[in-house]
Coordinates of C-alpha atoms in Angstrom, one line a residue:
M1 CA -119.1 -37.2 71.8
L2 CA -121.0 -38.3 68.5
S3 CA -120.1 -41.5 66.9
A4 CA -118.3 -41.2 63.7
A5 CA -120.6 -44.0 62.5
N6 CA -123.3 -41.5 62.5
Y7 CA -121.4 -39.8 59.4
Q8 CA -122.5 -40.4 56.0
A9 CA -121.0 -38.7 52.9
L10 CA -123.3 -37.5 50.4
D11 CA -122.9 -36.1 46.9
K12 CA -125.8 -34.3 46.8
R13 CA -127.8 -32.2 49.6
P14 CA -131.2 -33.7 50.3
D15 CA -134.7 -31.7 50.2
F16 CA -136.4 -31.7 53.5
V17 CA -139.8 -30.9 51.6
N18 CA -140.5 -32.5 48.1
L19 CA -144.0 -31.6 46.4
S20 CA -145.9 -34.6 45.7
P21 CA -147.8 -34.7 42.1
Q22 CA -150.8 -36.1 43.4
P23 CA -154.0 -33.3 43.3
I24 CA -155.1 -32.2 46.7
I25 CA -158.5 -33.1 48.2
Q26 CA -160.3 -30.4 49.0
N27 CA -161.7 -31.8 52.3
H28 CA -158.0 -32.1 53.3
L29 CA -157.4 -28.4 53.1
R30 CA -160.7 -28.0 55.3
Q31 CA -159.7 -30.4 57.9
A32 CA -155.8 -29.0 58.1
N33 CA -157.4 -25.3 58.1
L34 CA -155.1 -24.1 55.4
G35 CA -157.9 -22.5 53.1
Q36 CA -157.7 -18.9 54.3
D37 CA -160.1 -18.3 51.1
A38 CA -159.0 -15.5 48.9
A39 CA -155.5 -15.5 50.4
L40 CA -154.9 -19.3 49.3
V41 CA -152.3 -19.2 46.1
S42 CA -151.6 -23.1 45.9
A43 CA -151.3 -26.0 47.9
N44 CA -149.8 -29.5 47.6
Y45 CA -149.4 -32.6 49.6
I46 CA -145.5 -33.0 50.6
N47 CA -143.2 -35.8 51.6
F48 CA -140.3 -35.4 54.1
D49 CA -136.7 -36.4 54.1
L50 CA -135.9 -35.9 57.7
N51 CA -132.1 -36.6 57.0
A52 CA -132.0 -33.0 55.5
L53 CA -132.2 -31.6 59.1
N54 CA -128.8 -33.1 59.9
I55 CA -126.4 -31.8 56.9
V56 CA -123.0 -30.4 57.6
K57 CA -121.5 -28.9 54.3
G58 CA -118.1 -30.1 53.6
N59 CA -115.5 -29.6 50.7
K60 CA -116.0 -29.6 46.5
G61 CA -119.9 -29.6 46.8
R62 CA -119.9 -32.7 49.1
F63 CA -122.0 -32.7 52.0
H64 CA -122.0 -35.1 55.5
N65 CA -125.4 -36.5 57.0
I66 CA -124.9 -36.5 60.8
K67 CA -127.7 -38.9 61.8
N68 CA -130.0 -38.2 64.8
T69 CA -128.3 -34.9 65.4
E70 CA -130.1 -31.5 66.6
M71 CA -128.0 -28.7 65.6
S72 CA -127.9 -24.8 64.7
G73 CA -125.5 -23.2 62.2
Q74 CA -126.6 -25.6 59.5
E75 CA -128.5 -25.1 56.1
I76 CA -131.9 -26.9 55.3
S77 CA -133.1 -27.3 51.5
L78 CA -136.7 -27.8 50.7
R79 CA -138.6 -27.3 47.5
L80 CA -141.9 -24.7 47.9
P81 CA -144.7 -24.2 45.1
N82 CA -144.2 -21.9 42.5
V83 CA -140.2 -21.3 43.6
E84 CA -138.2 -23.0 40.6
K85 CA -134.8 -23.7 42.8
P86 CA -134.9 -25.3 45.9
V87 CA -134.8 -23.0 48.9
L88 CA -131.9 -22.9 51.6
L89 CA -132.8 -21.8 55.2
Y90 CA -130.1 -21.1 57.9
V91 CA -130.7 -22.8 61.3
D92 CA -129.7 -19.9 63.8
N93 CA -131.7 -21.6 66.9
V94 CA -132.9 -25.1 68.4
Q95 CA -135.4 -25.1 71.0
N96 CA -136.9 -27.9 72.9
L97 CA -139.1 -26.3 74.9
V98 CA -142.3 -28.3 74.6
K99 CA -142.1 -32.0 75.5
G100 CA -141.3 -34.0 72.6
V101 CA -141.1 -31.0 70.0
V102 CA -138.0 -30.1 68.3
T103 CA -138.4 -26.5 66.7
Y104 CA -135.6 -24.7 64.3
T105 CA -136.1 -21.1 63.7
G106 CA -133.6 -18.9 61.5
Y107 CA -134.2 -17.1 58.3
R108 CA -134.0 -17.8 54.3
I109 CA -130.5 -17.7 53.0
G110 CA -130.3 -14.5 50.6
Q111 CA -133.1 -12.8 52.5
V112 CA -132.3 -12.3 56.3
N113 CA -135.8 -10.8 56.9
D114 CA -137.7 -14.0 55.5
F115 CA -138.0 -15.7 58.7
F116 CA -138.9 -19.3 59.1
I117 CA -139.9 -21.6 62.0
L118 CA -140.1 -25.4 61.9
S119 CA -141.7 -27.7 64.4
I120 CA -141.3 -31.6 64.4
A121 CA -143.0 -34.1 66.5
D122 CA -144.1 -37.9 66.6
E123 CA -147.7 -36.3 65.9
G124 CA -146.1 -34.8 62.7
V125 CA -144.5 -31.4 61.5
M126 CA -146.0 -27.8 61.3
A127 CA -143.9 -24.9 60.0
K128 CA -144.3 -21.2 58.7
I129 CA -141.8 -20.1 56.0
N130 CA -141.9 -16.4 54.8
Y131 CA -141.0 -15.4 51.0
G132 CA -141.4 -12.0 50.1
K133 CA -145.1 -11.0 49.9
Y134 CA -145.9 -15.1 50.5
I135 CA -146.3 -17.3 53.4
Y136 CA -145.9 -21.1 53.3
I137 CA -147.6 -22.9 56.0
I138 CA -146.7 -26.5 56.3
K139 CA -149.5 -28.9 58.3
P140 CA -150.7 -32.4 59.1
I141 CA -154.1 -33.0 57.7
K142 CA -155.0 -33.4 61.3
S143 CA -153.7 -35.4 64.4
K144 CA -151.0 -37.5 64.0
S145 CA -151.6 -37.6 60.3
V146 CA -148.9 -39.4 58.0
K147 CA -150.2 -36.7 55.3
H148 CA -148.9 -33.3 55.3
T149 CA -149.8 -30.4 53.3
I150 CA -148.6 -27.1 52.2
A151 CA -150.1 -24.1 51.4
Q152 CA -148.7 -20.7 49.7
L153 CA -150.9 -17.6 50.9
D154 CA -150.7 -14.5 49.8
K155 CA -150.1 -12.0 52.9
T156 CA -152.0 -9.0 51.6
L157 CA -155.4 -11.2 50.9
I158 CA -155.6 -12.8 54.8
I159 CA -159.0 -12.0 55.7
K160 CA -158.9 -9.1 58.1
D161 CA -160.7 -8.6 61.4
I162 CA -163.9 -6.4 61.3
R163 CA -163.5 -4.9 64.8
D164 CA -160.9 -4.0 67.2
D165 CA -159.5 -6.7 68.8
V166 CA -159.2 -4.9 72.5
A167 CA -161.8 -6.0 74.9
K168 CA -162.9 -4.8 78.2
A169 CA -162.8 -6.9 81.1
V170 CA -165.6 -6.8 83.7
N171 CA -163.2 -8.2 86.2
Q172 CA -160.6 -5.1 85.8
K173 CA -157.7 -4.6 88.2
K174 CA -155.7 -1.5 87.6
L175 CA -152.0 -1.2 88.0
S176 CA -150.4 1.8 89.3
A177 CA -147.0 3.1 88.8
V178 CA -145.9 2.0 92.5
T179 CA -147.5 -1.5 92.0
E180 CA -145.3 -2.0 88.6
K181 CA -142.3 -1.0 90.2
S182 CA -142.6 -3.0 93.5
N183 CA -144.1 -5.9 91.8
N184 CA -141.5 -6.5 89.0
G185 CA -140.7 -9.8 88.3
S186 CA -137.9 -11.8 85.9
G187 CA -139.6 -10.8 82.7
H188 CA -140.4 -14.5 82.0
V189 CA -143.7 -15.1 81.5
K190 CA -145.5 -18.7 81.9
V191 CA -148.5 -19.1 79.3
L192 CA -151.3 -21.5 79.8
F193 CA -152.5 -23.0 76.5
Y194 CA -156.4 -23.8 76.2
F195 CA -157.5 -25.6 73.2
E196 CA -161.2 -25.9 71.7
N197 CA -162.3 -29.4 70.6
G198 CA -161.1 -29.8 67.0
V199 CA -158.1 -27.7 67.1
W200 CA -155.4 -30.8 66.3
N201 CA -151.4 -31.1 67.1
Q202 CA -151.7 -28.7 70.2
S203 CA -147.9 -29.5 71.0
L204 CA -147.1 -28.3 67.7
Y205 CA -148.9 -24.9 67.6
V206 CA -147.5 -24.2 71.5
S207 CA -143.7 -24.7 70.4
L208 CA -144.4 -22.6 67.2
I209 CA -146.1 -19.7 69.0
V210 CA -143.6 -19.8 71.9
S211 CA -140.7 -20.1 69.6
E212 CA -141.8 -17.4 67.1
M213 CA -142.5 -15.0 70.1
N214 CA -139.1 -15.2 71.6
A215 CA -137.5 -14.9 68.2
A216 CA -139.4 -11.9 67.6
L217 CA -138.6 -10.3 71.0
S218 CA -135.3 -10.9 70.4
R219 CA -134.8 -9.4 66.9
S220 CA -136.5 -6.4 68.0
G221 CA -134.1 -5.5 70.5
V222 CA -135.9 -6.4 73.8
P223 CA -133.6 -7.6 76.6
T224 CA -133.0 -11.3 76.3
S225 CA -134.6 -11.7 79.9
N226 CA -138.3 -11.2 78.5
T227 CA -139.4 -14.4 77.1
I228 CA -142.3 -16.5 77.3
S229 CA -142.8 -20.6 77.6
S230 CA -145.4 -22.8 78.0
A231 CA -146.8 -23.6 81.6
G232 CA -149.1 -26.5 80.2
I233 CA -151.5 -27.6 77.7
K234 CA -155.1 -28.2 78.5
L235 CA -157.7 -29.8 76.3
L236 CA -161.1 -28.2 77.0
G237 CA -163.3 -31.0 75.5
A238 CA -165.6 -28.3 74.4
S239 CA -166.5 -27.0 71.2
F240 CA -167.6 -23.0 71.1
T241 CA -169.7 -23.5 67.7
G242 CA -171.9 -20.4 67.2
L243 CA -169.8 -18.3 69.9
C244 CA -167.7 -15.6 68.4
K245 CA -164.4 -14.6 69.7
D246 CA -165.6 -12.0 71.9
G247 CA -167.8 -14.4 73.7
I248 CA -165.4 -16.9 74.1
L249 CA -162.9 -14.3 75.9
G250 CA -166.1 -13.6 78.1
L251 CA -166.4 -16.8 79.2
M252 CA -162.8 -16.4 80.6
D253 CA -163.2 -13.2 82.2
A254 CA -166.5 -14.2 83.7
R255 CA -165.0 -17.9 84.9
Q256 CA -167.9 -19.4 83.4
G257 CA -168.8 -22.7 81.4
A258 CA -165.3 -24.4 80.3
F259 CA -163.5 -21.8 82.3
A260 CA -165.2 -22.0 85.3
N261 CA -161.6 -23.3 86.8
I262 CA -159.6 -21.0 85.2
D263 CA -158.3 -19.2 88.8
Q264 CA -157.4 -22.8 89.9
D265 CA -155.9 -23.9 86.8
L266 CA -153.5 -20.8 86.4
N267 CA -152.0 -22.0 90.2
A268 CA -151.8 -25.6 89.4
Y269 CA -150.1 -25.0 86.0
G270 CA -148.1 -22.3 87.7
A271 CA -149.2 -19.8 84.9
D272 CA -149.0 -16.1 84.6
I273 CA -151.6 -15.9 82.1
A274 CA -153.6 -17.8 79.8
V275 CA -154.8 -17.9 75.9
T276 CA -157.0 -20.1 73.8
L277 CA -156.7 -21.3 70.8
I278 CA -159.9 -21.5 68.7
K279 CA -161.4 -23.0 65.2
T280 CA -161.5 -20.6 62.4
Y281 CA -164.9 -19.9 61.1
T282 CA -164.6 -17.1 58.4
G283 CA -168.2 -17.6 57.2
Q284 CA -169.9 -17.1 61.1
I285 CA -171.7 -13.5 61.4
C286 CA -170.1 -11.9 64.2
D287 CA -171.2 -8.5 63.5
P288 CA -174.9 -7.9 62.1
F289 CA -173.4 -4.7 60.6
S290 CA -170.4 -5.8 59.0
G291 CA -171.6 -9.2 57.3
P292 CA -170.1 -12.7 57.7
V293 CA -166.5 -12.4 58.2
G294 CA -166.3 -14.7 60.9
R295 CA -164.5 -15.8 63.7
V296 CA -161.1 -14.7 62.5
G297 CA -158.0 -13.3 64.0
G298 CA -157.9 -12.7 67.8
V299 CA -159.0 -10.5 70.9
A300 CA -157.5 -9.8 74.3
Y301 CA -157.5 -8.0 77.2
P302 CA -154.8 -5.5 77.6
Y303 CA -152.7 -5.3 80.5
N304 CA -155.2 -6.6 83.1
P305 CA -154.1 -8.9 86.2
G306 CA -157.4 -9.2 86.7
S307 CA -158.3 -11.3 83.5
P308 CA -154.8 -11.5 81.7
F309 CA -156.3 -13.6 79.0
A310 CA -156.4 -13.9 75.0
V311 CA -158.2 -15.8 72.1
F312 CA -157.0 -16.4 69.0
A313 CA -158.0 -18.3 65.8
D314 CA -156.0 -21.6 64.7
A315 CA -155.0 -20.5 61.4
Y316 CA -154.3 -17.0 62.2
A317 CA -152.0 -17.8 65.1
L318 CA -149.8 -18.8 62.2
G319 CA -150.4 -17.3 59.2
D320 CA -150.9 -13.4 60.3
L321 CA -148.7 -13.2 63.3
T322 CA -152.2 -12.8 65.7
A323 CA -150.8 -15.1 68.3
L324 CA -147.8 -12.7 69.0
H325 CA -150.1 -9.3 68.5
E326 CA -152.5 -10.4 70.9
L327 CA -149.9 -11.1 73.4
G328 CA -148.6 -7.8 73.0
H329 CA -151.9 -6.4 74.3
V330 CA -151.8 -8.9 77.2
F331 CA -148.3 -7.1 77.9
G332 CA -149.9 -3.4 77.4
G333 CA -149.2 -2.7 73.9
S334 CA -151.5 -0.7 71.6
H335 CA -152.2 -0.3 68.3
A336 CA -150.3 2.3 66.1
I337 CA -153.0 5.3 66.1
M338 CA -154.8 4.2 69.4
Q339 CA -154.2 5.9 72.8
P340 CA -151.6 3.5 74.8
Y341 CA -153.4 1.5 77.9
I342 CA -150.5 3.0 80.1
I343 CA -151.0 6.7 79.3
R344 CA -147.5 7.4 80.8
N345 CA -145.8 5.3 78.5
R346 CA -147.1 6.8 75.3
Y347 CA -144.8 4.8 73.0
A348 CA -146.1 1.5 73.8
K349 CA -147.5 1.1 70.4
G350 CA -147.1 -0.5 67.0
F351 CA -145.8 1.4 63.7
T352 CA -147.2 1.7 60.4
M353 CA -146.1 3.1 56.9
N354 CA -149.1 3.8 55.1
N355 CA -148.0 4.5 51.5
S356 CA -150.9 6.2 49.7
I357 CA -148.7 6.2 46.3
T358 CA -148.1 2.7 46.0
P359 CA -150.4 1.0 48.8
S360 CA -148.9 -2.6 47.9
D361 CA -145.6 -1.3 49.4
S362 CA -147.6 -0.3 52.9
W363 CA -146.4 -2.2 56.1
Q364 CA -146.9 -2.3 59.8
T365 CA -145.3 -4.0 62.7
I366 CA -146.4 -6.4 64.9
M367 CA -148.8 -4.6 66.9
G368 CA -150.3 -3.0 63.8
S369 CA -152.8 -0.3 63.3
Y370 CA -156.5 0.7 62.9
G371 CA -157.6 3.5 60.5
Y372 CA -155.2 3.8 57.9
S373 CA -156.5 3.0 54.2
N374 CA -153.6 0.6 53.4
C375 CA -153.1 -0.7 57.0
N376 CA -156.4 -1.2 58.6
F377 CA -157.5 -4.6 60.3
S378 CA -160.8 -3.8 59.5
G379 CA -162.3 -4.8 56.3
V380 CA -161.9 -7.7 53.9
Y381 CA -158.2 -7.4 52.8
S382 CA -155.5 -5.3 53.6
T383 CA -152.7 -4.6 51.0
C384 CA -150.8 -3.9 54.4
E385 CA -147.8 -6.8 55.1
R386 CA -147.4 -7.0 58.9
L387 CA -143.7 -7.6 59.3
D388 CA -142.2 -9.9 62.5
Y389 CA -140.8 -7.1 64.8
F390 CA -142.0 -4.9 67.3
S391 CA -141.8 -1.3 66.8
N392 CA -137.9 0.0 67.7
P393 CA -136.6 3.4 65.7
N394 CA -133.1 1.8 66.5
K395 CA -133.9 -0.9 63.9
V396 CA -133.4 -0.6 60.1
I397 CA -134.3 -3.4 57.8
S398 CA -134.1 -3.8 54.2
Y399 CA -137.8 -4.0 52.9
E400 CA -138.9 -4.2 49.1
G401 CA -135.3 -3.1 47.9
N402 CA -135.5 -0.1 50.3
N403 CA -134.3 0.4 54.1
I404 CA -137.2 1.2 56.6
T405 CA -137.0 2.1 60.0
L406 CA -139.4 0.2 62.4
G407 CA -140.4 3.0 64.8
D408 CA -140.4 6.8 65.5
T409 CA -140.3 8.8 69.0
Y410 CA -143.8 7.8 69.7
S411 CA -143.5 3.9 68.7
K412 CA -141.1 2.2 70.7
M413 CA -142.7 -1.3 71.5
Y414 CA -139.4 -2.8 72.6
L415 CA -139.0 -0.4 75.5
W416 CA -142.6 -1.0 76.7
L417 CA -142.0 -4.8 76.9
D418 CA -139.0 -4.3 78.9
I419 CA -141.5 -2.6 81.3
G420 CA -144.6 -4.7 80.9
M421 CA -143.4 -8.3 80.5
P422 CA -141.5 -8.3 84.0
V423 CA -144.7 -7.0 85.4
V424 CA -146.9 -9.7 83.9
S425 CA -144.2 -12.2 85.3
N426 CA -144.8 -11.5 88.4
Y427 CA -148.8 -11.6 88.8
K428 CA -148.4 -14.9 90.4
G429 CA -145.3 -13.7 92.4
L430 CA -141.7 -15.3 92.5
P431 CA -141.7 -18.7 93.9
I432 CA -137.9 -19.5 93.8
P433 CA -134.7 -18.0 93.1
P434 CA -132.9 -18.3 89.5
P435 CA -130.6 -21.4 89.4
P436 CA -126.8 -20.9 89.6
A437 CA -124.9 -20.8 86.3
P438 CA -124.7 -24.6 84.5
N439 CA -120.6 -24.6 85.6
P440 CA -118.9 -26.0 83.7
I441 CA -119.4 -26.1 80.3
S442 CA -117.3 -27.9 77.5
A443 CA -117.0 -28.1 73.8
T444 CA -115.4 -30.5 71.7
N445 CA -114.8 -30.6 67.7
E446 CA -116.3 -33.9 66.3
S447 CA -113.8 -34.1 63.6
C448 CA -116.3 -33.2 61.0
F449 CA -116.2 -29.7 59.5
G450 CA -117.9 -27.4 61.9
L451 CA -119.5 -30.0 64.0
N452 CA -119.1 -29.5 67.7
S453 CA -120.9 -31.0 70.4
V454 CA -121.5 -28.5 73.5
T455 CA -122.1 -30.1 76.9
W456 CA -123.3 -28.0 80.4
T457 CA -124.0 -28.9 84.1
A458 CA -127.5 -29.7 85.2
Q459 CA -128.7 -27.3 87.9
S460 CA -131.1 -27.8 90.9
G461 CA -134.1 -25.7 90.2
A462 CA -133.3 -25.4 86.4
T463 CA -136.3 -25.6 83.9
E464 CA -134.7 -24.7 80.9
Y465 CA -131.5 -24.1 79.7
K466 CA -130.0 -21.3 77.0
L467 CA -127.1 -21.5 74.6
Y468 CA -125.3 -18.3 73.3
K469 CA -122.5 -17.5 70.8
S470 CA -120.4 -14.4 70.3
T471 CA -117.6 -14.1 67.4
S472 CA -115.8 -11.9 70.0
S473 CA -113.7 -13.3 72.9
N474 CA -115.4 -10.4 75.1
F475 CA -118.8 -12.0 74.3
T476 CA -120.3 -8.9 72.6
S477 CA -123.6 -9.3 70.9
P478 CA -124.4 -12.4 71.7
V479 CA -126.8 -14.6 69.9
M480 CA -128.8 -17.8 70.9
L481 CA -128.1 -21.0 69.5
Y482 CA -130.0 -23.4 71.6
N483 CA -133.2 -23.1 74.6
G484 CA -134.5 -26.0 76.1
T485 CA -134.4 -28.9 78.9
N486 CA -131.3 -30.6 77.4
T487 CA -127.8 -30.1 78.5
T488 CA -126.4 -30.8 75.4
T489 CA -126.5 -29.7 71.8
A490 CA -124.8 -29.6 68.6
V491 CA -123.7 -26.6 66.5
N492 CA -122.2 -26.3 63.1
V493 CA -119.3 -23.7 62.8
N494 CA -119.6 -22.1 59.4
S495 CA -116.6 -19.9 59.7
G496 CA -113.9 -18.7 62.3
L497 CA -114.2 -19.3 66.0
W498 CA -117.5 -19.0 68.1
Y499 CA -117.1 -18.3 72.0
L500 CA -120.0 -19.9 73.9
R501 CA -121.6 -19.4 77.3
A502 CA -124.6 -21.0 79.0
Q503 CA -127.3 -20.0 81.2
A504 CA -129.9 -21.8 83.6
C505 CA -133.2 -20.6 84.0
N506 CA -136.8 -21.1 85.4
A507 CA -139.3 -19.1 86.1
S508 CA -137.8 -16.2 88.3
G509 CA -135.2 -15.5 85.5
C510 CA -132.0 -16.8 84.4
S511 CA -128.5 -17.1 85.8
V512 CA -125.5 -15.3 84.9
Y513 CA -123.2 -16.7 82.3
S514 CA -121.2 -19.9 82.5
N515 CA -117.6 -20.2 81.9
Q516 CA -116.5 -19.6 78.1
V517 CA -115.5 -22.3 75.8
T518 CA -114.5 -21.9 71.9
A519 CA -116.0 -23.8 69.1
Y520 CA -114.2 -24.2 65.7
R521 CA -114.3 -25.7 62.3
I522 CA -111.7 -28.0 60.4
S523 CA -111.1 -28.5 56.9
N524 CA -111.8 -32.4 56.4
C525 CA -114.2 -35.0 58.1
L526 CA -112.6 -37.8 59.7

């Protein structure tokens, strides 16, 4: 149980982010890699109040700070540039998937499709917050820097790539339908993350990418058995100055230079695939016929067990969903108007709504498109916003005041991921069986409004645990509250009863659900 000594009554909710009046130094923008050229609207130094991450809302406008407690179900207040009032974020999930990093995910209250992701570690804070047509990126100036910046970016002005981001590997291996069926794994894909020298805050990047991918899979309707995790982080100690991303991916495929031991690394880390984060250079000429767009975006080999690799630039890994897009290629997905790589699954594609009358209302799902005038990766800018979903014709969301459908008969990426990810997750075979359920699980109300502590039993062979909630005693439509290595967490119930169950997981999959317990809310804080 939590100690009542940790509870501090407050008359006002603190803001997690406060803007500094100090003018920002341009060199700090470059060091944090936040410039994004024409997309940059504004930038500020910021200060943090970590107490804002532990707030339980009470009665009559009062709040309680539950010190040193990571919890889902809470609201985080923060200040954003060019937004007059404080912004409230709802935390629907807490994750401890990367050692030393706590990650919060959720959405902006009042707009459930404005998602956010926030990671905190000793080395600093990194976050991505969607706000309509804008995106806010929080980063340290560089590794373990006390000074942080926040940049407001216009999503429609982020520089796009100049060419197709799908490459053909020399080291090709093809999967037949029979091979796919017989080699299905759990769907849990383990990713080895390489970092070019000079890409700082590696743990924060990895936690953000893993958490954002898993959140996108879940909200897109992909079965919960399909997730990714970090198999490990490896610093290359090499700089790829002068090389474009295609050339770096080629080194991975050829097992040359910094990647000479990539196969041994995959085995040593128990990884299914490998990706490399590189520095962004927008001025570098990567195509003599197209001008100096530079090393931006990403590139990948699609659905290839011989070279299951991808490369993406650091600024784009967060700013434009590029990391998720390239992982989608590795899992077999293609662009909206391209022939799918797996011919028998023609729906393994992104989806695009190209609005020729009002171009600013054009949009695309994560796997996006080539070839449409308004929704096109090629060229300097695109007015087409990339939404945080994989295509799914059963998903209808609100966008710019209208209800939109995120797919059609030919664009069902969410279905393909439930086929492709199990195959990729078994590139290295299944070494061990899934662990047993983490029984027993218990929940205790901590005598402070909706605050409940939840504990489950550690299981041999488990590498992570998942806690789910449902508002139904039959446990329909479960939603994940926690994912990580801990065997305890806190939840803040805002109303009614929450029914809770847990799973123990490893590389081969997750256990059945644990026993069910309830968490509830009381009317005061003792």
